[in-house]
PDB file of C-alpha atoms in Angstrom:
ATOM      1  CA  MET A   1       0.000   0.000   0.000  1.00  0.00           C
ATOM      2  CA  PRO A   2       1.514   3.378  -1.012  1.00  0.00           C
ATOM      3  CA  ASN A   3       2.415   6.000   1.594  1.00  0.00           C
ATOM      4  CA  SER A   4       0.415   9.215   1.894  1.00  0.00           C
ATOM      5  CA  PHE A   5       3.360  11.499   1.066  1.00  0.00           C
ATOM      6  CA  SER A   6       6.204  11.512  -1.435  1.00  0.00           C
ATOM      7  CA  VAL A   7       9.663  12.988  -0.891  1.00  0.00           C
ATOM      8  CA  LEU A   8      12.102  13.902  -3.657  1.00  0.00           C
ATOM      9  CA  ILE A   9      15.786  13.573  -2.685  1.00  0.00           C
ATOM     10  CA  ILE A  10      18.222  15.493  -4.897  1.00  0.00           C
ATOM     11  CA  ASP A  11      21.899  14.648  -4.349  1.00  0.00           C
ATOM     12  CA  ASP A  12      24.755  13.893  -6.739  1.00  0.00           C
ATOM     13  CA  GLU A  13      26.245  11.321  -4.327  1.00  0.00           C
ATOM     14  CA  ILE A  14      24.669   7.884  -4.786  1.00  0.00           C
ATOM     15  CA  ILE A  15      25.616   6.861  -1.246  1.00  0.00           C
ATOM     16  CA  ASN A  16      23.746   9.865   0.199  1.00  0.00           C
ATOM     17  CA  LEU A  17      20.667   9.058  -1.875  1.00  0.00           C
ATOM     18  CA  GLN A  18      20.762   5.489  -0.595  1.00  0.00           C
ATOM     19  CA  ILE A  19      21.272   6.442   3.061  1.00  0.00           C
ATOM     20  CA  ILE A  20      18.448   9.017   3.126  1.00  0.00           C
ATOM     21  CA  SER A  21      16.049   6.804   1.175  1.00  0.00           C
ATOM     22  CA  ASP A  22      16.743   3.914   3.576  1.00  0.00           C
ATOM     23  CA  ILE A  23      15.985   6.184   6.536  1.00  0.00           C
ATOM     24  CA  LEU A  24      12.665   7.413   5.124  1.00  0.00           C
ATOM     25  CA  ARG A  25      11.436   4.565   2.949  1.00  0.00           C
ATOM     26  CA  SER A  26       9.099   3.090   5.566  1.00  0.00           C
ATOM     27  CA  GLU A  27       7.442   6.490   6.122  1.00  0.00           C
ATOM     28  CA  VAL A  28       7.110   8.015   2.647  1.00  0.00           C
ATOM     29  CA  ASP A  29       7.341   7.236  -1.066  1.00  0.00           C
ATOM     30  CA  ILE A  30      10.835   8.065  -2.266  1.00  0.00           C
ATOM     31  CA  ILE A  31      11.816   9.782  -5.533  1.00  0.00           C
ATOM     32  CA  MET A  32      15.539  10.156  -6.267  1.00  0.00           C
ATOM     33  CA  ALA A  33      17.440  12.523  -8.550  1.00  0.00           C
ATOM     34  CA  LYS A  34      21.206  12.594  -9.138  1.00  0.00           C
ATOM     35  CA  SER A  35      21.476  16.236 -10.253  1.00  0.00           C
ATOM     36  CA  GLY A  36      19.740  19.567  -9.907  1.00  0.00           C
ATOM     37  CA  GLU A  37      18.520  19.420 -13.505  1.00  0.00           C
ATOM     38  CA  GLN A  38      17.068  15.940 -13.041  1.00  0.00           C
ATOM     39  CA  GLY A  39      15.548  17.018  -9.726  1.00  0.00           C
ATOM     40  CA  VAL A  40      13.710  19.961 -11.300  1.00  0.00           C
ATOM     41  CA  ARG A  41      12.406  17.687 -14.057  1.00  0.00           C
ATOM     42  CA  LYS A  42      11.153  15.081 -11.581  1.00  0.00           C
ATOM     43  CA  ALA A  43       9.574  17.764  -9.401  1.00  0.00           C
ATOM     44  CA  LEU A  44       7.608  18.990 -12.420  1.00  0.00           C
ATOM     45  CA  GLU A  45       6.596  15.488 -13.505  1.00  0.00           C
ATOM     46  CA  LEU A  46       5.783  13.912 -10.127  1.00  0.00           C
ATOM     47  CA  SER A  47       4.806  16.831  -7.826  1.00  0.00           C
ATOM     48  CA  PRO A  48       6.401  15.545  -4.601  1.00  0.00           C
ATOM     49  CA  ASP A  49       5.122  16.782  -1.253  1.00  0.00           C
ATOM     50  CA  LEU A  50       8.603  17.655   0.042  1.00  0.00           C
ATOM     51  CA  ILE A  51      12.098  18.046  -1.423  1.00  0.00           C
ATOM     52  CA  LEU A  52      15.403  17.259   0.305  1.00  0.00           C
ATOM     53  CA  LEU A  53      18.084  19.155  -1.621  1.00  0.00           C
ATOM     54  CA  ASP A  54      21.867  18.910  -1.415  1.00  0.00           C
ATOM     55  CA  VAL A  55      23.702  22.204  -1.790  1.00  0.00           C
ATOM     56  CA  MET A  56      27.071  21.058  -3.144  1.00  0.00           C
ATOM     57  CA  MET A  57      26.423  19.590  -6.611  1.00  0.00           C
ATOM     58  CA  PRO A  58      28.275  20.040  -9.938  1.00  0.00           C
ATOM     59  CA  ASP A  59      26.761  21.919 -12.890  1.00  0.00           C
ATOM     60  CA  MET A  60      23.664  23.156 -11.040  1.00  0.00           C
ATOM     61  CA  ASP A  61      24.150  23.477  -7.280  1.00  0.00           C
ATOM     62  CA  GLY A  62      21.384  23.444  -4.677  1.00  0.00           C
ATOM     63  CA  PHE A  63      20.925  27.205  -4.651  1.00  0.00           C
ATOM     64  CA  GLU A  64      20.498  27.320  -8.441  1.00  0.00           C
ATOM     65  CA  THR A  65      18.126  24.353  -8.253  1.00  0.00           C
ATOM     66  CA  MET A  66      16.100  26.139  -5.595  1.00  0.00           C
ATOM     67  CA  GLU A  67      15.841  29.214  -7.814  1.00  0.00           C
ATOM     68  CA  LYS A  68      14.567  27.089 -10.716  1.00  0.00           C
ATOM     69  CA  LEU A  69      11.954  25.457  -8.486  1.00  0.00           C
ATOM     70  CA  SER A  70      10.774  28.777  -7.087  1.00  0.00           C
ATOM     71  CA  GLN A  71      10.370  30.321 -10.555  1.00  0.00           C
ATOM     72  CA  ASP A  72       7.836  27.750 -11.764  1.00  0.00           C
ATOM     73  CA  SER A  73       4.224  27.948 -10.545  1.00  0.00           C
ATOM     74  CA  ARG A  74       4.039  24.134 -10.521  1.00  0.00           C
ATOM     75  CA  THR A  75       6.889  23.725  -8.031  1.00  0.00           C
ATOM     76  CA  CYS A  76       7.220  27.022  -6.180  1.00  0.00           C
ATOM     77  CA  ASP A  77       5.009  25.907  -3.290  1.00  0.00           C
ATOM     78  CA  ILE A  78       6.773  22.583  -2.634  1.00  0.00           C
ATOM     79  CA  PRO A  79       8.673  22.892   0.688  1.00  0.00           C
ATOM     80  CA  VAL A  80      12.450  22.378   0.373  1.00  0.00           C
ATOM     81  CA  ILE A  81      14.874  21.257   3.075  1.00  0.00           C
ATOM     82  CA  PHE A  82      18.531  21.908   2.297  1.00  0.00           C
ATOM     83  CA  ILE A  83      20.973  19.178   3.362  1.00  0.00           C
ATOM     84  CA  THR A  84      24.604  20.282   3.251  1.00  0.00           C
ATOM     85  CA  ALA A  85      28.082  20.014   4.699  1.00  0.00           C
ATOM     86  CA  LEU A  86      28.439  23.808   4.516  1.00  0.00           C
ATOM     87  CA  ASP A  87      28.286  25.092   8.065  1.00  0.00           C
ATOM     88  CA  ASP A  88      28.691  28.850   7.714  1.00  0.00           C
ATOM     89  CA  ILE A  89      25.845  31.187   8.564  1.00  0.00           C
ATOM     90  CA  LYS A  90      25.954  33.019   5.221  1.00  0.00           C
ATOM     91  CA  ASN A  91      25.103  29.887   3.238  1.00  0.00           C
ATOM     92  CA  GLU A  92      22.328  28.975   5.642  1.00  0.00           C
ATOM     93  CA  GLU A  93      20.945  32.505   5.365  1.00  0.00           C
ATOM     94  CA  LYS A  94      21.172  32.354   1.557  1.00  0.00           C
ATOM     95  CA  GLY A  95      19.199  29.110   1.452  1.00  0.00           C
ATOM     96  CA  LEU A  96      16.476  30.431   3.743  1.00  0.00           C
ATOM     97  CA  LEU A  97      16.223  33.692   1.802  1.00  0.00           C
ATOM     98  CA  LEU A  98      15.738  31.681  -1.389  1.00  0.00           C
ATOM     99  CA  GLY A  99      12.692  30.124   0.225  1.00  0.00           C
ATOM    100  CA  ALA A 100      13.951  26.933   1.862  1.00  0.00           C
ATOM    101  CA  SER A 101      11.788  25.671   4.727  1.00  0.00           C
ATOM    102  CA  ASP A 102      14.664  24.192   6.725  1.00  0.00           C
ATOM    103  CA  TYR A 103      18.404  23.515   6.743  1.00  0.00           C
ATOM    104  CA  ILE A 104      20.023  20.258   7.931  1.00  0.00           C
ATOM    105  CA  GLN A 105      23.770  19.908   8.467  1.00  0.00           C
ATOM    106  CA  LYS A 106      25.802  16.887   7.397  1.00  0.00           C
ATOM    107  CA  PRO A 107      26.884  14.348   8.566  1.00  0.00           C
ATOM    108  CA  ILE A 108      23.425  12.799   8.290  1.00  0.00           C
ATOM    109  CA  HIS A 109      21.772  11.577  11.477  1.00  0.00           C
ATOM    110  CA  ALA A 110      18.774   9.301  10.962  1.00  0.00           C
ATOM    111  CA  SER A 111      16.858  10.652  13.960  1.00  0.00           C
ATOM    112  CA  ILE A 112      17.262  14.276  12.799  1.00  0.00           C
ATOM    113  CA  ILE A 113      16.214  13.493   9.211  1.00  0.00           C
ATOM    114  CA  LYS A 114      13.152  11.570  10.407  1.00  0.00           C
ATOM    115  CA  ALA A 115      12.130  14.271  12.898  1.00  0.00           C
ATOM    116  CA  ARG A 116      12.536  17.175  10.466  1.00  0.00           C
ATOM    117  CA  VAL A 117      10.715  15.395   7.636  1.00  0.00           C
ATOM    118  CA  ALA A 118       7.896  14.321   9.981  1.00  0.00           C
ATOM    119  CA  LEU A 119       7.502  17.901  11.205  1.00  0.00           C
ATOM    120  CA  HIS A 120       7.279  19.370   7.712  1.00  0.00           C
ATOM    121  CA  LEU A 121       4.871  16.689   6.485  1.00  0.00           C
ATOM    122  CA  LYS A 122       2.664  17.442   9.497  1.00  0.00           C
ATOM    123  CA  LEU A 123       2.706  21.134   8.568  1.00  0.00           C
ATOM    124  CA  ILE A 124       1.898  20.276   4.943  1.00  0.00           C
ATOM    125  CA  ASN A 125      -1.061  18.163   6.054  1.00  0.00           C
ATOM    126  CA  GLN A 126      -2.385  20.905   8.330  1.00  0.00           C
ATOM    127  CA  HIS A 127      -2.072  23.443   5.523  1.00  0.00           C
ATOM    128  CA  ARG A 128      -4.000  21.176   3.154  1.00  0.00           C
ATOM    129  CA  ILE A 129      -6.783  20.676   5.687  1.00  0.00           C
ATOM    130  CA  LEU A 130      -7.114  24.441   6.137  1.00  0.00           C
ATOM    131  CA  GLU A 131      -6.981  24.980   2.376  1.00  0.00           C
ATOM    132  CA  ARG A 132      -9.689  22.367   1.839  1.00  0.00           C
ATOM    133  CA  LEU A 133     -11.908  23.894   4.528  1.00  0.00           C
ATOM    134  CA  SER A 134     -11.501  27.321   2.942  1.00  0.00           C
ATOM    135  CA  THR A 135     -13.012  26.026  -0.316  1.00  0.00           C
ATOM    136  CA  ILE A 136     -16.038  24.208   1.154  1.00  0.00           C
ATOM    137  CA  ASP A 137     -19.486  25.667   1.790  1.00  0.00           C
ATOM    138  CA  PRO A 138     -20.204  24.744   5.442  1.00  0.00           C
ATOM    139  CA  LEU A 139     -23.980  24.318   5.023  1.00  0.00           C
ATOM    140  CA  THR A 140     -24.076  22.057   1.958  1.00  0.00           C
ATOM    141  CA  SER A 141     -20.530  20.587   2.030  1.00  0.00           C
ATOM    142  CA  LEU A 142     -20.239  21.477  -1.662  1.00  0.00           C
ATOM    143  CA  ALA A 143     -17.390  23.523  -3.049  1.00  0.00           C
ATOM    144  CA  ASN A 144     -17.831  27.245  -2.429  1.00  0.00           C
ATOM    145  CA  ARG A 145     -17.639  30.165  -4.846  1.00  0.00           C
ATOM    146  CA  ARG A 146     -13.895  30.570  -4.343  1.00  0.00           C
ATOM    147  CA  LYS A 147     -13.312  26.956  -5.389  1.00  0.00           C
ATOM    148  CA  TYR A 148     -15.600  27.412  -8.385  1.00  0.00           C
ATOM    149  CA  GLU A 149     -13.643  30.450  -9.566  1.00  0.00           C
ATOM    150  CA  GLU A 150     -10.318  28.613  -9.212  1.00  0.00           C
ATOM    151  CA  THR A 151     -11.636  25.561 -11.048  1.00  0.00           C
ATOM    152  CA  ILE A 152     -13.373  27.327 -13.951  1.00  0.00           C
ATOM    153  CA  ARG A 153     -10.123  29.147 -14.772  1.00  0.00           C
ATOM    154  CA  SER A 154      -8.011  25.994 -14.703  1.00  0.00           C
ATOM    155  CA  GLU A 155     -10.543  23.888 -16.632  1.00  0.00           C
ATOM    156  CA  TRP A 156     -11.011  26.616 -19.232  1.00  0.00           C
ATOM    157  CA  LYS A 157      -7.254  26.657 -19.841  1.00  0.00           C
ATOM    158  CA  LEU A 158      -7.033  22.859 -19.972  1.00  0.00           C
ATOM    159  CA  MET A 159     -10.003  22.448 -22.357  1.00  0.00           C
ATOM    160  CA  GLU A 160      -8.492  25.109 -24.631  1.00  0.00           C
ATOM    161  CA  GLU A 161      -5.182  23.215 -24.707  1.00  0.00           C
ATOM    162  CA  ILE A 162      -6.778  19.845 -25.541  1.00  0.00           C
ATOM    163  CA  ASN A 163      -9.571  21.269 -27.746  1.00  0.00           C
ATOM    164  CA  GLU A 164     -12.412  19.745 -25.697  1.00  0.00           C
ATOM    165  CA  THR A 165     -15.896  21.009 -24.831  1.00  0.00           C
ATOM    166  CA  LEU A 166     -16.532  22.685 -21.497  1.00  0.00           C
ATOM    167  CA  SER A 167     -20.120  22.921 -20.266  1.00  0.00           C
ATOM    168  CA  LEU A 168     -21.265  25.151 -17.423  1.00  0.00           C
ATOM    169  CA  ALA A 169     -24.639  25.152 -15.660  1.00  0.00           C
ATOM    170  CA  VAL A 170     -26.210  27.690 -13.331  1.00  0.00           C
ATOM    171  CA  ILE A 171     -28.919  26.142 -11.129  1.00  0.00           C
ATOM    172  CA  ASP A 172     -31.455  27.847  -8.892  1.00  0.00           C
ATOM    173  CA  ILE A 173     -34.116  26.595  -6.446  1.00  0.00           C
ATOM    174  CA  ASP A 174     -37.486  27.897  -7.642  1.00  0.00           C
ATOM    175  CA  ASN A 175     -39.491  30.154  -5.295  1.00  0.00           C
ATOM    176  CA  PHE A 176     -36.941  29.649  -2.523  1.00  0.00           C
ATOM    177  CA  LYS A 177     -37.552  33.032  -0.900  1.00  0.00           C
ATOM    178  CA  GLN A 178     -41.263  32.276  -0.521  1.00  0.00           C
ATOM    179  CA  TYR A 179     -40.438  28.853   0.941  1.00  0.00           C
ATOM    180  CA  ASN A 180     -37.981  30.410   3.396  1.00  0.00           C
ATOM    181  CA  ASP A 181     -40.469  33.097   4.422  1.00  0.00           C
ATOM    182  CA  PHE A 182     -43.251  30.552   5.002  1.00  0.00           C
ATOM    183  CA  TYR A 183     -41.338  27.735   6.723  1.00  0.00           C
ATOM    184  CA  GLY A 184     -38.365  29.584   8.201  1.00  0.00           C
ATOM    185  CA  HIS A 185     -34.625  29.519   7.591  1.00  0.00           C
ATOM    186  CA  ALA A 186     -34.029  26.171   9.321  1.00  0.00           C
ATOM    187  CA  ALA A 187     -36.412  24.440   6.885  1.00  0.00           C
ATOM    188  CA  GLY A 188     -34.867  26.391   4.019  1.00  0.00           C
ATOM    189  CA  ASP A 189     -31.411  25.159   5.030  1.00  0.00           C
ATOM    190  CA  LYS A 190     -32.650  21.558   4.903  1.00  0.00           C
ATOM    191  CA  VAL A 191     -33.945  22.110   1.364  1.00  0.00           C
ATOM    192  CA  LEU A 192     -30.568  23.533   0.346  1.00  0.00           C
ATOM    193  CA  GLN A 193     -28.840  20.471   1.785  1.00  0.00           C
ATOM    194  CA  LYS A 194     -31.176  18.018   0.030  1.00  0.00           C
ATOM    195  CA  VAL A 195     -30.836  19.740  -3.334  1.00  0.00           C
ATOM    196  CA  ALA A 196     -27.049  19.935  -2.843  1.00  0.00           C
ATOM    197  CA  ALA A 197     -26.926  16.179  -2.172  1.00  0.00           C
ATOM    198  CA  ILE A 198     -28.723  15.449  -5.456  1.00  0.00           C
ATOM    199  CA  LEU A 199     -26.405  17.747  -7.384  1.00  0.00           C
ATOM    200  CA  ALA A 200     -23.304  16.271  -5.717  1.00  0.00           C
ATOM    201  CA  ASN A 201     -24.423  12.751  -6.642  1.00  0.00           C
ATOM    202  CA  ASN A 202     -25.028  13.675 -10.280  1.00  0.00           C
ATOM    203  CA  PHE A 203     -21.768  15.582 -10.740  1.00  0.00           C
ATOM    204  CA  LYS A 204     -19.400  13.324  -8.802  1.00  0.00           C
ATOM    205  CA  HIS A 205     -17.679  11.667 -11.754  1.00  0.00           C
ATOM    206  CA  ASN A 206     -14.732  12.680 -13.941  1.00  0.00           C
ATOM    207  CA  SER A 207     -13.527  16.231 -13.329  1.00  0.00           C
ATOM    208  CA  ASN A 208     -16.958  17.717 -12.674  1.00  0.00           C
ATOM    209  CA  LEU A 209     -17.366  20.264  -9.913  1.00  0.00           C
ATOM    210  CA  VAL A 210     -20.620  21.470  -8.385  1.00  0.00           C
ATOM    211  CA  ALA A 211     -20.475  24.471  -6.075  1.00  0.00           C
ATOM    212  CA  ARG A 212     -22.801  26.687  -4.095  1.00  0.00           C
ATOM    213  CA  TYR A 213     -22.501  30.029  -5.853  1.00  0.00           C
ATOM    214  CA  GLY A 214     -24.536  31.986  -3.333  1.00  0.00           C
ATOM    215  CA  GLY A 215     -27.909  31.809  -1.591  1.00  0.00           C
ATOM    216  CA  GLU A 216     -30.021  29.208  -3.379  1.00  0.00           C
ATOM    217  CA  GLU A 217     -27.898  29.287  -6.558  1.00  0.00           C
ATOM    218  CA  PHE A 218     -25.431  26.592  -7.626  1.00  0.00           C
ATOM    219  CA  VAL A 219     -22.979  26.143 -10.504  1.00  0.00           C
ATOM    220  CA  ALA A 220     -21.760  22.944 -12.158  1.00  0.00           C
ATOM    221  CA  ILE A 221     -18.563  22.727 -14.208  1.00  0.00           C
ATOM    222  CA  MET A 222     -18.566  19.852 -16.704  1.00  0.00           C
ATOM    223  CA  PRO A 223     -15.291  19.351 -18.624  1.00  0.00           C
ATOM    224  CA  ARG A 224     -15.362  17.135 -21.714  1.00  0.00           C
ATOM    225  CA  THR A 225     -19.169  17.290 -21.674  1.00  0.00           C
ATOM    226  CA  SER A 226     -21.284  18.049 -24.743  1.00  0.00           C
ATOM    227  CA  LYS A 227     -24.476  20.086 -24.834  1.00  0.00           C
ATOM    228  CA  LYS A 228     -26.530  16.878 -25.106  1.00  0.00           C
ATOM    229  CA  GLU A 229     -24.802  15.218 -22.136  1.00  0.00           C
ATOM    230  CA  ALA A 230     -25.101  18.340 -19.995  1.00  0.00           C
ATOM    231  CA  LEU A 231     -28.824  18.677 -20.716  1.00  0.00           C
ATOM    232  CA  GLN A 232     -29.410  15.007 -19.887  1.00  0.00           C
ATOM    233  CA  ARG A 233     -27.624  15.310 -16.552  1.00  0.00           C
ATOM    234  CA  LEU A 234     -29.463  18.479 -15.575  1.00  0.00           C
ATOM    235  CA  ASN A 235     -32.837  17.042 -16.536  1.00  0.00           C
ATOM    236  CA  LYS A 236     -32.052  14.102 -14.260  1.00  0.00           C
ATOM    237  CA  CYS A 237     -31.310  16.518 -11.385  1.00  0.00           C
ATOM    238  CA  ILE A 238     -34.549  18.385 -12.034  1.00  0.00           C
ATOM    239  CA  SER A 239     -36.544  15.129 -11.970  1.00  0.00           C
ATOM    240  CA  GLU A 240     -34.884  13.920  -8.770  1.00  0.00           C
ATOM    241  CA  VAL A 241     -35.572  17.196  -6.938  1.00  0.00           C
ATOM    242  CA  GLN A 242     -39.209  17.107  -8.017  1.00  0.00           C
ATOM    243  CA  GLU A 243     -39.474  13.460  -6.926  1.00  0.00           C
ATOM    244  CA  MET A 244     -38.434  14.419  -3.373  1.00  0.00           C
ATOM    245  CA  ALA A 245     -41.937  15.960  -3.196  1.00  0.00           C
ATOM    246  CA  ILE A 246     -41.057  18.656  -0.670  1.00  0.00           C
ATOM    247  CA  THR A 247     -44.371  20.512  -0.409  1.00  0.00           C
ATOM    248  CA  CYS A 248     -44.423  24.280  -0.607  1.00  0.00           C
ATOM    249  CA  LYS A 249     -47.867  25.379   0.622  1.00  0.00           C
ATOM    250  CA  LYS A 250     -47.042  28.996  -0.083  1.00  0.00           C
ATOM    251  CA  GLU A 251     -47.035  28.034  -3.766  1.00  0.00           C
ATOM    252  CA  ASN A 252     -50.483  26.398  -3.891  1.00  0.00           C
ATOM    253  CA  ASP A 253     -49.239  23.053  -2.551  1.00  0.00           C
ATOM    254  CA  ASN A 254     -46.651  22.711  -5.301  1.00  0.00           C
ATOM    255  CA  VAL A 255     -43.408  20.880  -4.587  1.00  0.00           C
ATOM    256  CA  VAL A 256     -39.912  22.367  -4.450  1.00  0.00           C
ATOM    257  CA  THR A 257     -38.290  22.413  -7.897  1.00  0.00           C
ATOM    258  CA  ILE A 258     -35.131  23.703  -9.545  1.00  0.00           C
ATOM    259  CA  SER A 259     -34.415  25.473 -12.820  1.00  0.00           C
ATOM    260  CA  ALA A 260     -31.146  25.472 -14.731  1.00  0.00           C
ATOM    261  CA  GLY A 261     -29.366  27.230 -17.538  1.00  0.00           C
ATOM    262  CA  VAL A 262     -26.429  25.716 -19.386  1.00  0.00           C
ATOM    263  CA  SER A 263     -23.943  26.686 -22.062  1.00  0.00           C
ATOM    264  CA  SER A 264     -21.206  24.678 -23.798  1.00  0.00           C
ATOM    265  CA  ILE A 265     -18.127  25.735 -25.710  1.00  0.00           C
ATOM    266  CA  ILE A 266     -14.682  24.655 -26.848  1.00  0.00           C
ATOM    267  CA  PRO A 267     -12.616  27.461 -25.250  1.00  0.00           C
ATOM    268  CA  ASN A 268     -10.549  29.622 -27.590  1.00  0.00           C
ATOM    269  CA  ASP A 269      -9.041  33.092 -27.822  1.00  0.00           C
ATOM    270  CA  GLY A 270     -12.316  34.592 -29.056  1.00  0.00           C
ATOM    271  CA  PHE A 271     -14.062  33.877 -25.745  1.00  0.00           C
ATOM    272  CA  LYS A 272     -13.531  34.426 -22.045  1.00  0.00           C
ATOM    273  CA  PHE A 273     -14.783  32.066 -19.368  1.00  0.00           C
ATOM    274  CA  GLU A 274     -17.032  34.851 -18.054  1.00  0.00           C
ATOM    275  CA  SER A 275     -18.955  34.709 -21.334  1.00  0.00           C
ATOM    276  CA  LEU A 276     -19.774  31.052 -20.666  1.00  0.00           C
ATOM    277  CA  PHE A 277     -21.237  31.943 -17.265  1.00  0.00           C
ATOM    278  CA  ALA A 278     -23.164  34.862 -18.784  1.00  0.00           C
ATOM    279  CA  ALA A 279     -24.761  32.562 -21.377  1.00  0.00           C
ATOM    280  CA  ALA A 280     -25.684  29.933 -18.755  1.00  0.00           C
ATOM    281  CA  ASP A 281     -27.129  32.645 -16.510  1.00  0.00           C
ATOM    282  CA  GLU A 282     -29.255  33.997 -19.388  1.00  0.00           C
ATOM    283  CA  ALA A 283     -30.457  30.459 -20.092  1.00  0.00           C
ATOM    284  CA  LEU A 284     -31.468  30.132 -16.427  1.00  0.00           C
ATOM    285  CA  TYR A 285     -33.471  33.358 -16.702  1.00  0.00           C
ATOM    286  CA  LEU A 286     -35.228  31.918 -19.756  1.00  0.00           C
ATOM    287  CA  ALA A 287     -36.034  28.694 -17.873  1.00  0.00           C
ATOM    288  CA  LYS A 288     -37.557  30.751 -15.054  1.00  0.00           C
ATOM    289  CA  TYR A 289     -39.479  32.981 -17.453  1.00  0.00           C
ATOM    290  CA  GLU A 290     -40.974  30.026 -19.315  1.00  0.00           C
ATOM    291  CA  GLY A 291     -42.382  28.320 -16.241  1.00  0.00           C
ATOM    292  CA  LYS A 292     -39.499  27.016 -14.064  1.00  0.00           C
ATOM    293  CA  ASN A 293     -38.720  23.367 -13.250  1.00  0.00           C
ATOM    294  CA  GLN A 294     -36.762  22.986 -16.495  1.00  0.00           C
ATOM    295  CA  VAL A 295     -33.379  23.519 -18.154  1.00  0.00           C
ATOM    296  CA  LYS A 296     -32.545  25.787 -21.089  1.00  0.00           C
ATOM    297  CA  TRP A 297     -29.387  26.057 -23.192  1.00  0.00           C
ATOM    298  CA  LYS A 298     -27.861  29.206 -24.682  1.00  0.00           C
ATOM    299  CA  ARG A 299     -24.829  29.752 -26.894  1.00  0.00           C
ATOM    300  CA  ALA A 300     -22.042  31.916 -25.458  1.00  0.00           C
ATOM    301  CA  LYS A 301     -21.224  35.161 -27.242  1.00  0.00           C
ATOM    302  CA  ALA A 302     -17.655  36.105 -28.101  1.00  0.00           C
ATOM    303  CA  ASN A 303     -16.078  38.048 -25.235  1.00  0.00           C
ATOM    304  CA  ASP A 304     -19.507  38.691 -23.714  1.00  0.00           C
ATOM    305  CA  ILE A 305     -19.027  39.431 -20.023  1.00  0.00           C
ATOM    306  CA  ALA A 306     -22.019  39.793 -17.720  1.00  0.00           C
TER     307      ALA A 306
END
């Protein structure tokens, strides 16, 4: 069974690579690199959780390697621990100023390596927990608006690179204000949670993301999803919400329903991701205007920003 964390060890001395990997192998997955250049390449390819970096290496030393790592958005946030025989304060200061998280002196002591690595992996885990909590809506447990905005940007860029369709839906609970006013906010919160559960279940596969956008409004990002597929999935959500049969007496004993608007596009330079949201939002307005409890599709306009 694989370990939870991976550590990249960069050292030009084979014996040092072997010693450190033997010390840590039972705790983490080990990646080894015999030069700074190879280390940067492996960091980009494998995204380790932590890097142990020797300072004294030919061609590209540890400081130069650290600079390369810090200049790339894909590796700049990976914590780095320098391991070196250099014992002067200036070199230690230089490493820390370059962004290193820690500095370990040679000769290598197993207990020190284990303790320092364990400490930094604990900090990494705590940071990830906090980061995850900061992107979750506490009421529905869906992603929040911040997570949606991060994801739509990254998926837009990826779909543009691979020339694939990106679909986006905006979903709203019909007559939610009236329901809230009649039954109270506690009952309204339960409706939000039940609708969120249906959406989460229908958008849990592939790289889909469903998020609470605000109030009773949700958004669903569907990479590699055609107009037809998106409409089918949203119609299924609409049916499942209606089948819950949550009565809304304020609305003449009707049941709680949702409406949705969706748009699909292969991203390119002629469009911005905001135009995709604008089209989906207009489609939602049309669904509401034409009677609610349905989904409508609208084509995005070039560089149209709502």
